[in-house]
Amino acid sequence: MSYLVEHANEGSIIPLKVSGNVLFLIKDGRFTFSIYILEGEDIAKIRKDFLPTNLHKVIYEVIDDLKERLSSDLSDLQIAKEIDAAKFLETMYPKREERREERRVIRKPRERKEAPIANPLDSLRIRDNVHLYPLLKLGTSFFSMVLETTLGEMFNLPNASPFMIKDGNAIPYQIKDLKSIYVVLSQAKMDTFRERNPIADVQVENNRITFFSAMFLGEGKGEDKDFTFIGRKAKGVEKDYTFFRLSNKGSVRTISRKVISVSQDVNLGVGFFFWDGQTLVRTGGLDLLKSHEQGVMTLNEYILLNSLLVSNSLSFYSKVMTSIMNMGVSKRIPSHLVKDIMDIDSNPMSISPIVESVTQDEVRFYDPVEYWYSTEI
C-alpha cells in the first residue's frame, strides 16, 4: 500500500480487494491520499496527509483502521484489475458532476483535463513502451517485471531476455548497468509468510503466483527434489533458507522456511522467489558476496534499500545493518569483506548511488525507478 501511495500519479485511482470487500485508493495530491470503502450502498472514506518521513507510520494507522472496519487482517489485499475505477466514480459522484456542470455555465470555460487512468500499466501502454525483465517462463509466457512500475505481469516474449514493448512489438533491450535492475527488483519485497503481494500477484491458468525478492542464508547441503509448480513438473534442490523480517520499528528476526531452488546454490544471496500457494521456488538472483566484491550491489546497499521502505533515518538503517550482521551474516563473510562493509558504513554517501544527500540523521534518496530510468534510458 505504501508503494502505491508513493509511486501513483496524482489523480490515480487504484481499485483494491480484501476479504470480499472493494476499496479504492485515490492519490488526491502529492502528499494526500484517500481510501474509499464500499459498505453495501454506503461509502466510508479514510483521508490521510503525510510527509515522506512519516508515510509508513501513516500506512500502519490506515491498516489498523481497515482491520477494525473490515474485521480482516488484510492478508489477501490485492489490486483488483478487473474493476473499472472510472465507472465507480460515475456512480459515486453523480450529484457532484451535476453541480460541476452548473458551475461550468457560469464560470469561464477552461481546458478540460483527461480523466485519470486507473491502471498505471495502461498509462504506460498509452505512452507506447514499457521495459520488461523476464523472471519465470510458464508455457509460452513469461512472468516479467515492468521496470517503470515494478508491477508483475504475464507477457508473450520470444525468450527470457529483457525486452521493450513498443507499438505492440517486443524489441530486445540491452541492459547497461545491472545494478539499476537489482535496485528496482529489490523493491518488490514482501514478507514471505504473507503469501500475497498486491504489486506482483498474477493469475496463471486459474492459479495465483506471487513474486518477491529477499535476502537469505542457505542452510545445509540440501537434497534433490521432484516437484510440481502450476501444474508443471520440475527438478530442484530443496533446503532450509533463513529469511530476515524487518519491523517498522527496526527490529529484525529470522525465520526458516524450506525452499526449492532451480538456480545455482549460494551461501548468502538475494533471491527471486515465486509462491503458488504450496511450493516456494527460487528461480534466480545474485550471490551477494560476489556481487559485493564486483560492485554490482553491496550488502550495505541491499540492506539500505530495504530499510528505506520503512524509514529514511540513517540510524534506522544502522540498527538494521547491525542486527542482520549479528544474526549469522558476519559468520558467512570473509574478514576482508567485513572490513569493507564497515568502511562503506563510515561514509553514508558511498553506500549507494540512489543516496542524494545525508543531513544529520535523514537520508534523502532518489526513487529506485527514477534511478533505473536515468541510468538506463
CSV table of N, CA, C and O in Angstrom, one decimal, residues 30-31 51-53 304-305 308 311-315 317 348-368 370:
chain,number,residue,atom,x,y,z
A,30,ARG,N,0.1,15.3,-3.9
A,30,ARG,CA,1.4,14.8,-3.8
A,30,ARG,C,1.6,14.1,-2.4
A,30,ARG,O,2.2,13.1,-2.3
A,31,PHE,N,1.0,14.8,-1.4
A,31,PHE,CA,1.2,14.2,0.0
A,31,PHE,C,-0.2,13.9,0.6
A,31,PHE,O,-0.3,14.1,1.8
A,51,LEU,N,4.0,13.0,5.1
A,51,LEU,CA,5.2,13.5,4.6
A,51,LEU,C,6.1,12.3,4.3
A,51,LEU,O,5.9,11.2,4.8
A,52,PRO,N,7.1,12.5,3.4
A,52,PRO,CA,8.0,11.3,3.1
A,52,PRO,C,8.6,10.7,4.4
A,52,PRO,O,8.8,9.5,4.4
A,53,THR,N,8.8,11.5,5.4
A,53,THR,CA,9.4,10.9,6.6
A,53,THR,C,8.4,10.1,7.5
A,53,THR,O,8.9,9.4,8.4
A,304,LEU,N,20.2,-1.1,2.9
A,304,LEU,CA,19.7,0.2,2.8
A,304,LEU,C,18.4,0.3,2.0
A,304,LEU,O,17.5,1.0,2.5
A,305,LEU,N,18.4,-0.3,0.9
A,305,LEU,CA,17.2,-0.2,0.0
A,305,LEU,C,16.0,-0.8,0.7
A,305,LEU,O,14.9,-0.2,0.6
A,308,LEU,N,15.0,1.7,3.6
A,308,LEU,CA,14.3,2.9,3.1
A,308,LEU,C,12.8,2.6,2.8
A,308,LEU,O,12.0,3.6,2.7
A,311,SER,N,11.9,3.5,6.6
A,311,SER,CA,12.3,4.7,7.2
A,311,SER,C,13.5,5.3,6.5
A,311,SER,O,14.3,4.5,6.0
A,312,ASN,N,13.6,6.6,6.4
A,312,ASN,CA,14.7,7.2,5.7
A,312,ASN,C,15.7,7.8,6.8
A,312,ASN,O,16.5,8.7,6.5
A,313,SER,N,15.7,7.2,8.0
A,313,SER,CA,16.6,7.5,9.0
A,313,SER,C,17.9,6.7,8.9
A,313,SER,O,17.8,5.5,8.7
A,314,LEU,N,19.0,7.4,9.0
A,314,LEU,CA,20.3,6.8,8.9
A,314,LEU,C,20.5,5.8,10.1
A,314,LEU,O,21.1,4.7,10.0
A,315,SER,N,20.1,6.3,11.3
A,315,SER,CA,20.2,5.4,12.5
A,315,SER,C,19.4,4.2,12.4
A,315,SER,O,19.7,3.1,12.9
A,317,TYR,N,18.7,2.6,9.5
A,317,TYR,CA,19.5,1.7,8.7
A,317,TYR,C,20.6,1.0,9.5
A,317,TYR,O,20.9,-0.2,9.4
A,348,PRO,N,28.3,7.4,4.6
A,348,PRO,CA,26.9,7.2,4.2
A,348,PRO,C,26.7,7.5,2.7
A,348,PRO,O,25.9,6.8,2.0
A,349,MET,N,27.4,8.5,2.2
A,349,MET,CA,27.2,8.9,0.8
A,349,MET,C,27.7,7.8,-0.2
A,349,MET,O,27.4,7.8,-1.4
A,350,SER,N,28.6,6.9,0.3
A,350,SER,CA,29.2,5.9,-0.6
A,350,SER,C,28.4,4.6,-0.6
A,350,SER,O,28.7,3.7,-1.3
A,351,ILE,N,27.3,4.5,0.2
A,351,ILE,CA,26.6,3.3,0.3
A,351,ILE,C,25.9,2.9,-1.0
A,351,ILE,O,25.9,1.8,-1.4
A,352,SER,N,25.3,3.9,-1.6
A,352,SER,CA,24.5,3.6,-2.8
A,352,SER,C,24.4,4.9,-3.7
A,352,SER,O,24.2,6.0,-3.1
A,353,PRO,N,24.4,4.8,-5.0
A,353,PRO,CA,24.2,5.9,-5.8
A,353,PRO,C,22.8,6.5,-5.8
A,353,PRO,O,22.5,7.6,-6.3
A,354,ILE,N,21.8,5.8,-5.1
A,354,ILE,CA,20.5,6.4,-5.0
A,354,ILE,C,20.4,7.3,-3.8
A,354,ILE,O,19.4,8.0,-3.7
A,355,VAL,N,21.5,7.4,-3.0
A,355,VAL,CA,21.5,8.4,-1.9
A,355,VAL,C,21.8,9.7,-2.5
A,355,VAL,O,22.9,9.9,-3.1
A,356,GLU,N,20.9,10.7,-2.3
A,356,GLU,CA,21.1,12.0,-2.8
A,356,GLU,C,21.9,12.9,-1.9
A,356,GLU,O,22.8,13.6,-2.2
A,357,SER,N,21.5,12.8,-0.6
A,357,SER,CA,22.3,13.5,0.5
A,357,SER,C,21.9,12.9,1.8
A,357,SER,O,20.9,12.2,2.0
A,358,VAL,N,22.8,13.2,2.8
A,358,VAL,CA,22.5,12.9,4.2
A,358,VAL,C,22.7,14.1,5.0
A,358,VAL,O,23.7,14.7,5.1
A,359,THR,N,21.6,14.5,5.7
A,359,THR,CA,21.6,15.7,6.6
A,359,THR,C,21.3,15.2,8.0
A,359,THR,O,20.1,14.7,8.3
A,360,GLN,N,22.3,15.3,8.9
A,360,GLN,CA,22.1,14.7,10.2
A,360,GLN,C,21.7,13.3,10.2
A,360,GLN,O,22.5,12.5,9.7
A,361,ASP,N,20.5,13.0,10.5
A,361,ASP,CA,20.0,11.6,10.5
A,361,ASP,C,19.1,11.2,9.3
A,361,ASP,O,18.7,10.1,9.2
A,362,GLU,N,18.9,12.2,8.5
A,362,GLU,CA,17.9,12.0,7.4
A,362,GLU,C,18.6,11.6,6.1
A,362,GLU,O,19.5,12.4,5.6
A,363,VAL,N,18.2,10.6,5.4
A,363,VAL,CA,18.8,10.2,4.1
A,363,VAL,C,17.8,10.6,3.1
A,363,VAL,O,16.6,10.2,3.1
A,364,ARG,N,18.2,11.5,2.2
A,364,ARG,CA,17.4,11.8,1.0
A,364,ARG,C,17.9,10.9,-0.1
A,364,ARG,O,19.1,10.8,-0.4
A,365,PHE,N,16.9,10.3,-0.9
A,365,PHE,CA,17.3,9.4,-1.9
A,365,PHE,C,16.5,9.5,-3.1
A,365,PHE,O,15.3,10.0,-3.1
A,366,TYR,N,17.0,9.0,-4.2
A,366,TYR,CA,16.3,9.0,-5.5
A,366,TYR,C,15.4,7.8,-5.5
A,366,TYR,O,15.7,6.8,-5.0
A,367,ASP,N,14.3,8.0,-6.2
A,367,ASP,CA,13.4,6.9,-6.3
A,367,ASP,C,14.1,5.8,-7.2
A,367,ASP,O,14.7,6.1,-8.2
A,368,PRO,N,14.0,4.5,-6.8
A,368,PRO,CA,14.7,3.4,-7.5
A,368,PRO,C,14.3,3.4,-9.0
A,368,PRO,O,15.2,3.1,-9.8
A,370,GLU,N,13.3,5.9,-10.8
A,370,GLU,CA,13.9,7.1,-11.3
A,370,GLU,C,15.4,6.9,-11.6
A,370,GLU,O,15.9,7.2,-12.6
